PDB file of C-alpha atoms and ligand atoms in Angstrom:
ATOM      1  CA  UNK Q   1     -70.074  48.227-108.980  1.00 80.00           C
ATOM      2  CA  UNK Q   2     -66.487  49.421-109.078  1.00 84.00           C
ATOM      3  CA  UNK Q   3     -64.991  51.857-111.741  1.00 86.00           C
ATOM      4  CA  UNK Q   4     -63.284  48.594-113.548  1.00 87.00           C
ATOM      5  CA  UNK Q   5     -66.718  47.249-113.460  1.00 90.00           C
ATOM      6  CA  UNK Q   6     -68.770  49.982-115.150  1.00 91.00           C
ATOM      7  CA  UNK Q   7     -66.182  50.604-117.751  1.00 90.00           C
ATOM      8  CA  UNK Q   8     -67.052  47.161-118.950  1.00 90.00           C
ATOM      9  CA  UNK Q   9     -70.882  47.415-118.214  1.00 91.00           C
ATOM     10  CA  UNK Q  10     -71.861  51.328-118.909  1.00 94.00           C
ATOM     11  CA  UNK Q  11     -71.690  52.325-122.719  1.00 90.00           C
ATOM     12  CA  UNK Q  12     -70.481  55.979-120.903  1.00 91.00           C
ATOM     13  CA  UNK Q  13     -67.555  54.672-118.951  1.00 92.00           C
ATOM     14  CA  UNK Q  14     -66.429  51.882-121.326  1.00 91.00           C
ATOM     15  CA  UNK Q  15     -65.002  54.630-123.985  1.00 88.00           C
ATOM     16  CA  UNK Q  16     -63.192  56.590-120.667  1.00 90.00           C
ATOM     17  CA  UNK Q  17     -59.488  55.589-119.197  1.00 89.00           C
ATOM     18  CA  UNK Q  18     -59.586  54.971-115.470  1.00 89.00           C
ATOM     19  CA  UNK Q  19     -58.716  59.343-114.768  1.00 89.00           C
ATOM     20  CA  UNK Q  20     -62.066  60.214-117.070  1.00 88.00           C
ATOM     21  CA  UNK Q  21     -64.470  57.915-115.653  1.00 91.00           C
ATOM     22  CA  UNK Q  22     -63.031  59.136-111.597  1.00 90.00           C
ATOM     23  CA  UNK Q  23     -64.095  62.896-113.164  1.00 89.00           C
ATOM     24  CA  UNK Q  24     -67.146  61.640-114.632  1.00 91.00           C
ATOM     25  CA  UNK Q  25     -67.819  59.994-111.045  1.00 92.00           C
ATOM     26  CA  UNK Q  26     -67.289  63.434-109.460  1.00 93.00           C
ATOM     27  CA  UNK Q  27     -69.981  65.072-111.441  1.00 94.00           C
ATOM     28  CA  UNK Q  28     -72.429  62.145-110.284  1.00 96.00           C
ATOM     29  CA  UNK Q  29     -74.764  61.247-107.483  1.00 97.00           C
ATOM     30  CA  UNK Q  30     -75.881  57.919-106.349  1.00 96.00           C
ATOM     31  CA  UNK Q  31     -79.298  57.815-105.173  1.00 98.00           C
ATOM     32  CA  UNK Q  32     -81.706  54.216-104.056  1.00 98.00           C
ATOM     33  CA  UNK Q  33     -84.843  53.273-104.332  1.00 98.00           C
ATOM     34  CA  UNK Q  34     -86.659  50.960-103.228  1.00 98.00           C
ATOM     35  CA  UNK Q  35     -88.470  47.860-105.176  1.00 96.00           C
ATOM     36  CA  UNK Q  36     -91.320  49.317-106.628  1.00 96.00           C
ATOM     37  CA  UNK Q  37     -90.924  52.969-106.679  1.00 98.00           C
ATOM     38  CA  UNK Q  38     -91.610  55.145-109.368  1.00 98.00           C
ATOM     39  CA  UNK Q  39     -87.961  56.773-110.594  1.00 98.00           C
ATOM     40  CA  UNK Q  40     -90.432  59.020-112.970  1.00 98.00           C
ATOM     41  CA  UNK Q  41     -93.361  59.219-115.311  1.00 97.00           C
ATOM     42  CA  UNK Q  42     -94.185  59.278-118.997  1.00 98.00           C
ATOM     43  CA  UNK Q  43     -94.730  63.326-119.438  1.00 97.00           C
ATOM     44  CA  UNK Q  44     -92.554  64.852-116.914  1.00 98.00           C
ATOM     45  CA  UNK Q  45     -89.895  67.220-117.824  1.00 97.00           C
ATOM     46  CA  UNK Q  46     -86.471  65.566-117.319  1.00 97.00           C
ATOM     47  CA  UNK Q  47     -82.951  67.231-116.736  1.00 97.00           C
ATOM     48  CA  UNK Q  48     -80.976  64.188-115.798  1.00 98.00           C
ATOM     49  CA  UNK Q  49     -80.059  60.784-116.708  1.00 98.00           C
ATOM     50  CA  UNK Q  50     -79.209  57.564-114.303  1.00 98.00           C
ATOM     51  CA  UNK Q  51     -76.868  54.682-114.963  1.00 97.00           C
ATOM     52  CA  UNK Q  52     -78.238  51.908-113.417  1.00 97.00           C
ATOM     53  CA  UNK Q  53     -75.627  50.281-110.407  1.00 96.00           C
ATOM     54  CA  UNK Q  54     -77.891  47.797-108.649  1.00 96.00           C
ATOM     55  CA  UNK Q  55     -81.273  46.328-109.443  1.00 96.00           C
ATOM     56  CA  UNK Q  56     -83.465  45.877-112.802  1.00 96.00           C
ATOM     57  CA  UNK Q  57     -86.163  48.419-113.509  1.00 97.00           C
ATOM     58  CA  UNK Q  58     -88.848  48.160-116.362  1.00 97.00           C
ATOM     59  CA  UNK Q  59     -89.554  51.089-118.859  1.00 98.00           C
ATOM     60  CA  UNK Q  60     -93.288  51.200-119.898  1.00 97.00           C
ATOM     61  CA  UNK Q  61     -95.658  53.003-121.215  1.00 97.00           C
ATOM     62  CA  UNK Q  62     -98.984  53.606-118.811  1.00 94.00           C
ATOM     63  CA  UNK Q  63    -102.673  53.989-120.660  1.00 93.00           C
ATOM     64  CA  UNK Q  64    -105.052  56.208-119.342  1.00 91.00           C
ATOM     65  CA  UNK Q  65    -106.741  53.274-117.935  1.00 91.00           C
ATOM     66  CA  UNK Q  66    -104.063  52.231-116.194  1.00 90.00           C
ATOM     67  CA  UNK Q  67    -102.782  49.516-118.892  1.00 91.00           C
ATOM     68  CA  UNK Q  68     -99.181  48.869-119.082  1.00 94.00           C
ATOM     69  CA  UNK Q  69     -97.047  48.266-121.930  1.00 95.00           C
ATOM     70  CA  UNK Q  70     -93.435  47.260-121.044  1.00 96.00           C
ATOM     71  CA  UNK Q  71     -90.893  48.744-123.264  1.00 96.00           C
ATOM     72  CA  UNK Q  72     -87.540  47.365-121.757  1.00 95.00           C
ATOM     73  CA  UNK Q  73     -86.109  46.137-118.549  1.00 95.00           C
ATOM     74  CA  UNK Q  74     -82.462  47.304-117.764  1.00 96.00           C
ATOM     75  CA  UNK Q  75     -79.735  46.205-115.385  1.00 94.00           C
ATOM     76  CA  UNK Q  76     -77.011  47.250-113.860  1.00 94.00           C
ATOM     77  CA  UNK Q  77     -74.873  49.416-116.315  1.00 94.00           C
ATOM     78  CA  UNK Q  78     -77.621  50.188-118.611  1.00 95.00           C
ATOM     79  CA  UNK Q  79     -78.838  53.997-118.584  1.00 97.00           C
ATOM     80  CA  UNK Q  80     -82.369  55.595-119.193  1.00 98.00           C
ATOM     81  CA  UNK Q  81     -83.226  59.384-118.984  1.00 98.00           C
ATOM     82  CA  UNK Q  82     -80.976  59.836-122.035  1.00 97.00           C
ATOM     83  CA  UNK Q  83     -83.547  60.908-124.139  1.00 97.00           C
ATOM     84  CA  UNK Q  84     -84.861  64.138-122.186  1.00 97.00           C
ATOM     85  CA  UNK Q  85     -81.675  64.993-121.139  1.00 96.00           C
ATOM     86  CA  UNK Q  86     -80.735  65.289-125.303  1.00 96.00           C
ATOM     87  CA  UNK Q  87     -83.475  66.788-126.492  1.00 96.00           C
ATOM     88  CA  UNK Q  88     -85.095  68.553-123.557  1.00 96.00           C
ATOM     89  CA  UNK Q  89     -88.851  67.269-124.412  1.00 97.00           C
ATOM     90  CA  UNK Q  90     -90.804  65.179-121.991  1.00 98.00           C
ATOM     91  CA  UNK Q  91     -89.609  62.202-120.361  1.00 98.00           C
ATOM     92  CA  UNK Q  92     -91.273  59.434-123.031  1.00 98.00           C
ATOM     93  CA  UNK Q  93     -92.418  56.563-120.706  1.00 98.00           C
ATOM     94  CA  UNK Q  94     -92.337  55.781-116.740  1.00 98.00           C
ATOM     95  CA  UNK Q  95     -89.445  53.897-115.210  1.00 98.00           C
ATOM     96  CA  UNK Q  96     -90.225  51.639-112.210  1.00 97.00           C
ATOM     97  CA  UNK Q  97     -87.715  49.875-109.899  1.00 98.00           C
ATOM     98  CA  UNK Q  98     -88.383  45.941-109.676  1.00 95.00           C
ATOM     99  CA  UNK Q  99     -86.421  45.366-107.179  1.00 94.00           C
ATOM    100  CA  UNK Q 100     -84.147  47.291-104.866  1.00 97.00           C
ATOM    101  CA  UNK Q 101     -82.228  49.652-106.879  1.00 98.00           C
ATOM    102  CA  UNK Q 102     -79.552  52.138-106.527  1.00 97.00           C
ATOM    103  CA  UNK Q 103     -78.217  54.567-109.524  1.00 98.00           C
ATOM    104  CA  UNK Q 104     -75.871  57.085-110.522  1.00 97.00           C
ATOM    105  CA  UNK Q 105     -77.218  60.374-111.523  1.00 98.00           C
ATOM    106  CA  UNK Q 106     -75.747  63.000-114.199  1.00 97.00           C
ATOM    107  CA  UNK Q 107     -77.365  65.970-114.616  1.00 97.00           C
ATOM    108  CA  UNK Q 108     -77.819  67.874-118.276  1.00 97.00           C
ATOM    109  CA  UNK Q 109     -75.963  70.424-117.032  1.00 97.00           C
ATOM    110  CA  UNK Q 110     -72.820  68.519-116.655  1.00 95.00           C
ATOM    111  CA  UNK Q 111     -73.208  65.758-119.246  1.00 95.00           C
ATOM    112  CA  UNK Q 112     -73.542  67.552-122.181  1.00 95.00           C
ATOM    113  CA  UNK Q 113     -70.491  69.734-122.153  1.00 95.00           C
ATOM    114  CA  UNK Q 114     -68.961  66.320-121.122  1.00 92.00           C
ATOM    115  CA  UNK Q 115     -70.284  64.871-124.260  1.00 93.00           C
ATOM    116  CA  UNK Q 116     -68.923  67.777-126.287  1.00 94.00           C
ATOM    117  CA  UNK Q 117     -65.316  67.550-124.844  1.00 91.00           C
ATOM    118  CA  UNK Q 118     -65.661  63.206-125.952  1.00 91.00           C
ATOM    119  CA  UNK Q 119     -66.737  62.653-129.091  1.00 93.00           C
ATOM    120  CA  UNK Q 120     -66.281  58.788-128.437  1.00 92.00           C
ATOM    121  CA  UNK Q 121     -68.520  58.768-125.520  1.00 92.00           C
ATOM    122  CA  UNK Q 122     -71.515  60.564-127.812  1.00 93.00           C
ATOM    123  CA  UNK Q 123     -70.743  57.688-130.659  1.00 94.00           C
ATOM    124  CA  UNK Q 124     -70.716  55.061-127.886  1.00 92.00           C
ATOM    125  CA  UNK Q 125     -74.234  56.470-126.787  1.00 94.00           C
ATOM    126  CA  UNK Q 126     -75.260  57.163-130.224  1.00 95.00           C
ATOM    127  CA  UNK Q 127     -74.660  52.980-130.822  1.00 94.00           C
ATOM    128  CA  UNK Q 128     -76.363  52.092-127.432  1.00 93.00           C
ATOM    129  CA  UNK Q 129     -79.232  54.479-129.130  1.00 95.00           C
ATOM    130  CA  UNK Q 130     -79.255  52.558-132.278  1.00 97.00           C
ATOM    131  CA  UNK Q 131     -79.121  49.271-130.076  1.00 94.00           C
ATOM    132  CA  UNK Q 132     -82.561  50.104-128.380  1.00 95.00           C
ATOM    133  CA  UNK Q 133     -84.197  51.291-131.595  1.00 96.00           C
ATOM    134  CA  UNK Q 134     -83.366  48.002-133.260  1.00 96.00           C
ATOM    135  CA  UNK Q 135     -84.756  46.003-130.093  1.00 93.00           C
ATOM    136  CA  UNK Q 136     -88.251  47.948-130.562  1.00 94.00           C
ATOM    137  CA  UNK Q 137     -88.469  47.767-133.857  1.00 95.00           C
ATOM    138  CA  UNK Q 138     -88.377  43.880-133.395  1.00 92.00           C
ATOM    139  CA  UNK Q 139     -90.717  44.498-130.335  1.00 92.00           C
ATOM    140  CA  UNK Q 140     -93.321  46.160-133.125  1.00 92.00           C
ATOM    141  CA  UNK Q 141     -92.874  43.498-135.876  1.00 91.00           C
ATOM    142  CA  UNK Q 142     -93.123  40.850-133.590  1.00 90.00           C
ATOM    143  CA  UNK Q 143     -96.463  42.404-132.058  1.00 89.00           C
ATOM    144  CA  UNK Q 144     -97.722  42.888-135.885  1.00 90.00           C
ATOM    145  CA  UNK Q 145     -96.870  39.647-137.483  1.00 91.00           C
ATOM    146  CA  UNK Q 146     -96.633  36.512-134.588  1.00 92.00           C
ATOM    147  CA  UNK Q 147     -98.999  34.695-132.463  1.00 92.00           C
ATOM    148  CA  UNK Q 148     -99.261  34.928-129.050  1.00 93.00           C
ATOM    149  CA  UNK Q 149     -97.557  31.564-128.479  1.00 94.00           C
ATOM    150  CA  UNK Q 150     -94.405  32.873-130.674  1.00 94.00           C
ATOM    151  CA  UNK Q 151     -94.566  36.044-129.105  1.00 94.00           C
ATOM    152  CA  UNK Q 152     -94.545  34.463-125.435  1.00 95.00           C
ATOM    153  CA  UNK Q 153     -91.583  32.158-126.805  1.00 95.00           C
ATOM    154  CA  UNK Q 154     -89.566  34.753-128.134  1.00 94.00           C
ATOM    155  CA  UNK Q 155     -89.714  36.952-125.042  1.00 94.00           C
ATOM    156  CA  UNK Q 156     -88.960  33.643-122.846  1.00 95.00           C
ATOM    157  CA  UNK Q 157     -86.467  32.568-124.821  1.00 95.00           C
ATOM    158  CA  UNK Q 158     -84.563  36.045-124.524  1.00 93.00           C
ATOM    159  CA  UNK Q 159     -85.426  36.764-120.792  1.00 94.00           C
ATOM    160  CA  UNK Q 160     -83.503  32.796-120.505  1.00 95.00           C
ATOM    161  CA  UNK Q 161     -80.784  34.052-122.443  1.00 93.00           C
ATOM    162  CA  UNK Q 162     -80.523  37.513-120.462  1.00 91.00           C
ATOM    163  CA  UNK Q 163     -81.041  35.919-116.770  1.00 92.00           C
ATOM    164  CA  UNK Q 164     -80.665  32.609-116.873  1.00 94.00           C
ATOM    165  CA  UNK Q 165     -79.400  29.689-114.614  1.00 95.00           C
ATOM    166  CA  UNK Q 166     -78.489  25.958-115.630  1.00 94.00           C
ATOM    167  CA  UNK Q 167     -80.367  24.395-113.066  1.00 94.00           C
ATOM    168  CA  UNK Q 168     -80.899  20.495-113.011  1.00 93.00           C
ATOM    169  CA  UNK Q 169     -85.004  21.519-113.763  1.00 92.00           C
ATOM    170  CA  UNK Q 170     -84.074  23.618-117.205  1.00 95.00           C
ATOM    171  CA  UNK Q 171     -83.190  27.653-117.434  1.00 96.00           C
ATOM    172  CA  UNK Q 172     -84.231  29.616-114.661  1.00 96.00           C
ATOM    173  CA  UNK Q 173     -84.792  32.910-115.580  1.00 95.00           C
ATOM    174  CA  UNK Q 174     -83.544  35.083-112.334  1.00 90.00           C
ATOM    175  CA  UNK Q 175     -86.202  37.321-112.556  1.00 90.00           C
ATOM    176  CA  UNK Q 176     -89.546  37.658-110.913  1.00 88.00           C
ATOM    177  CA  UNK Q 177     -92.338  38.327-113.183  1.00 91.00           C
ATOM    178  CA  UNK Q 178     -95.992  38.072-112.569  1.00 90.00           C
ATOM    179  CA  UNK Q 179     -98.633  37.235-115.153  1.00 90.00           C
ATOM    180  CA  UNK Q 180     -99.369  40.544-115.548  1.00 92.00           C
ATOM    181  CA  UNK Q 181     -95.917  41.839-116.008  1.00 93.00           C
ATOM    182  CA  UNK Q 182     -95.571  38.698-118.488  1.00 93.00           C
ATOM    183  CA  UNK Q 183     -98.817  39.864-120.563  1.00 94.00           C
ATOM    184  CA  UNK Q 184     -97.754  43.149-120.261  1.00 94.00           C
ATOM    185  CA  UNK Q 185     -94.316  42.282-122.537  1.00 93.00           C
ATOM    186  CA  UNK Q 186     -96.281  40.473-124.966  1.00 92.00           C
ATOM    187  CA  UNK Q 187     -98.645  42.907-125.417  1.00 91.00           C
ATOM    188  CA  UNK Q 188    -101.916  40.709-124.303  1.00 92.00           C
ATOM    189  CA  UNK Q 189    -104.333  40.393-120.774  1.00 91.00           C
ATOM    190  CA  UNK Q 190    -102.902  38.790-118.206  1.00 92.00           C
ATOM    191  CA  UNK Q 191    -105.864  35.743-118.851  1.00 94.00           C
ATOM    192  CA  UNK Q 192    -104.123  34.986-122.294  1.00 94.00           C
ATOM    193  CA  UNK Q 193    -100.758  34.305-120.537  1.00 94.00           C
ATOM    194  CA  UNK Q 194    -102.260  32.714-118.137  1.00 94.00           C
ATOM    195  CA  UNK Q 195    -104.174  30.143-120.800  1.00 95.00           C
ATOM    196  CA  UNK Q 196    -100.597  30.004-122.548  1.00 95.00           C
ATOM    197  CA  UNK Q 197     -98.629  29.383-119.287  1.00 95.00           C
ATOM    198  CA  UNK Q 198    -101.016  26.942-118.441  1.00 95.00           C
ATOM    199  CA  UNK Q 199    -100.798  24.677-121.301  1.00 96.00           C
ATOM    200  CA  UNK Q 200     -97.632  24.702-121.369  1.00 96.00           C
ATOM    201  CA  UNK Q 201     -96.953  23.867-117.403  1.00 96.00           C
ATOM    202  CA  UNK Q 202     -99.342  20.975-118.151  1.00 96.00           C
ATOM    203  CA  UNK Q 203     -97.210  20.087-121.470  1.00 95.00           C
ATOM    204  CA  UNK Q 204     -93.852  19.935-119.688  1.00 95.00           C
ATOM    205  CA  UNK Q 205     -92.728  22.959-121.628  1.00 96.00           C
ATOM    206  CA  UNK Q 206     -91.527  24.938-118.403  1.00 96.00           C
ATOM    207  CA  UNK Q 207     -92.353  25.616-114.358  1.00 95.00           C
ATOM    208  CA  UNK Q 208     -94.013  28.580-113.302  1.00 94.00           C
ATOM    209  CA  UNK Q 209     -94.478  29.018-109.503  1.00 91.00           C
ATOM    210  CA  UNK Q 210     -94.488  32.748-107.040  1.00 86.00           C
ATOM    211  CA  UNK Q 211     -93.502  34.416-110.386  1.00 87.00           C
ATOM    212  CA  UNK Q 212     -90.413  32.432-111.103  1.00 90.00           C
ATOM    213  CA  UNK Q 213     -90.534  30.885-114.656  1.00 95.00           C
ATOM    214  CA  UNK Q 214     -88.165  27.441-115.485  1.00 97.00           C
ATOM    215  CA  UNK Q 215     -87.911  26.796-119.272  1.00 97.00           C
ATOM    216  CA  UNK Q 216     -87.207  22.913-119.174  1.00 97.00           C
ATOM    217  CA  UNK Q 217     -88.401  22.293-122.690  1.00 94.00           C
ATOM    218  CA  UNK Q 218     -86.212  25.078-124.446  1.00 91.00           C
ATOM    219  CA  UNK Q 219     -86.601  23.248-128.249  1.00 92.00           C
ATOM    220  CA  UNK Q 220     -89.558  23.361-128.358  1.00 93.00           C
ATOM    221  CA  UNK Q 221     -90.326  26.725-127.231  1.00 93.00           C
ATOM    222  CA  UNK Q 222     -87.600  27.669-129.907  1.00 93.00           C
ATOM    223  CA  UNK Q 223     -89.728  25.760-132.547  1.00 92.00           C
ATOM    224  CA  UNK Q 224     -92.729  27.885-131.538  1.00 91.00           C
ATOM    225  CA  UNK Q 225     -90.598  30.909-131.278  1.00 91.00           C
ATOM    226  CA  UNK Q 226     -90.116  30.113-135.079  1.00 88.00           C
ATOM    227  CA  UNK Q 227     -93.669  28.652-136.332  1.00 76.00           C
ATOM    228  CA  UNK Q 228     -95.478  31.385-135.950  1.00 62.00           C
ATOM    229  CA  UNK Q 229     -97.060  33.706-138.812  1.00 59.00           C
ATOM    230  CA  UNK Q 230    -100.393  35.243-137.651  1.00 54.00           C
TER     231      UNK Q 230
HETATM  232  P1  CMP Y 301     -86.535  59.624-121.253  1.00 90.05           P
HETATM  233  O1  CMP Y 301     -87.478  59.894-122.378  1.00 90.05           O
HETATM  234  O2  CMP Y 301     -85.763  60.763-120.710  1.00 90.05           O
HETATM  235  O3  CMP Y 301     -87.343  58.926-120.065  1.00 90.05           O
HETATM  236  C1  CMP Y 301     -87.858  57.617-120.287  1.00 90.05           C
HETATM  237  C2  CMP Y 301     -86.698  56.736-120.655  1.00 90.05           C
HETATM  238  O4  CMP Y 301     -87.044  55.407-120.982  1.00 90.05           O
HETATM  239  C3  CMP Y 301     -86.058  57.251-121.967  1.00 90.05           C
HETATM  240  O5  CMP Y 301     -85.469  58.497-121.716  1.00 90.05           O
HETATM  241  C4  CMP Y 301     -85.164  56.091-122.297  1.00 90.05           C
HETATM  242  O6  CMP Y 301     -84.028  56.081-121.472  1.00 90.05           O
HETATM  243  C5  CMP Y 301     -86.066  54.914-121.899  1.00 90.05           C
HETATM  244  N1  CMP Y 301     -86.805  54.414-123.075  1.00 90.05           N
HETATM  245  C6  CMP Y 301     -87.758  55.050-123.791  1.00 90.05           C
HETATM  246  N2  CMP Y 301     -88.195  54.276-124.788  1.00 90.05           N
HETATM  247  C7  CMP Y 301     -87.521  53.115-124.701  1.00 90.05           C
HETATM  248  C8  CMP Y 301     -87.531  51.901-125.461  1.00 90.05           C
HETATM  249  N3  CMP Y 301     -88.339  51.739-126.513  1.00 90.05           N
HETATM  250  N4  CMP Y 301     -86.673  50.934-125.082  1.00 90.05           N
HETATM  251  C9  CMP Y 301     -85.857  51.076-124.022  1.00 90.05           C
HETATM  252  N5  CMP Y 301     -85.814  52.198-123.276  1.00 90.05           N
HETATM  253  C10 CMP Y 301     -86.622  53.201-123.611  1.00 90.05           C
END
């Protein structure tokens, strides 16, 4: 990603002229990862946040038996480590690369003077902030009031509309995801997805082969997205 393309993409470099985001740049480190690799964990102190350049990683949160519970998975130009960085308490849930990844660091020590000196980067964070809160609080309501088939739909439905392809077999979400990882955005065991997957492979409703999921019945996944009070 160039500058031009992370001041349309990073909710810090979209409120900076070309000169601000170079200086912001300067104060930065890049740093990779492999797919896989724990960036950090729920619980460890945290003096830095990353902007993501290349790759998706998942946020979740890890039970002490070893249950996951995905929060969010980000992209390029998203950021995480915010939240330590601002309030300098723990880091509140693991980050994981799922695939390759590579990200730009800032470090407390630099950003938040930075912040001082632009107000309109802190009220484009401060939005992006507000953005995430809203996107759990539907995460909670839809884990308190839906089924598991609405729940699945919804989360299909929005990983089509995040990372999907046209193809001539339906919307292919561009995004590797095993059962697990699928039950472990819905908030059920990986056997319930699997019984839900199931069914709906043998209905017609989508593909799901190696972890890649096709929706090629996308109306009627909306109409269970919809019909779907506990
Ligand atoms: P921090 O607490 O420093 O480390 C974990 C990061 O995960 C956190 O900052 C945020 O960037 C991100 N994060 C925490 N909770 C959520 C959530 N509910 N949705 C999306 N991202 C989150």
């Amino acid at each position: 990603m160039d500058i031009a393309e992370l001041r349309k993409r990073s909710v810090i470099f979209s409120a900076l002229d070309e000169e601000e985001a170079a200086t912001v740049l300067k104060m930065a480190r890049m740093v990779q990862h492999p797919a896989r690799h724990t960036v950090f964990q729920e619980g460890e102190p945290g003096d830095h946040l990353l902007v993501v350049m290349q790759g998706r990683v998942k946020v979740s949160l890890v039970s002490q038996d070893g249950k996951e519970a995905i929060l969010s998975i980000l992209e390029p130009g998203d950021l995480f480590g915010e939240m330590a960085l601002l309030d300098g308490e723990a880091r509140s849930a693991s980050v994981t690369t799922m695939e390759p990844c590579s990200f730009l660091v800032l470090w407390r020590r630099d950003f938040l003077p930075f912040l001082e000196r632009n107000p309109r980067v802190a009220l484009k964070l401060l939005a992006a902030l507000s953005k995430r809160l809203r996107a759990t609080n539907d995460m909670v309501g839809n884990l308190s009031f839906l089924n598991l088939p609405a729940r699945l739909a919804r989360i299909l439905i929005n990983l089509g509309q995040q990372y999907g392809k046209l193809t001539a077999e339906g919307i292919a979400i561009g995004l590797k995801l095993s059962q697990e990882e699928l039950g472990n955005l819905v908030g059920v065991s990986r056997e319930s997805v699997n019984r839900q997957v199931r069914h709906w492979v043998e209905a017609g409703v989508l593909d799901y082969t190696h972890g890649t999921i096709v929706l090629k019945n996308s109306d009627l996944l909306f109409r269970e997205a919809l019909n779907s009070e506990r």
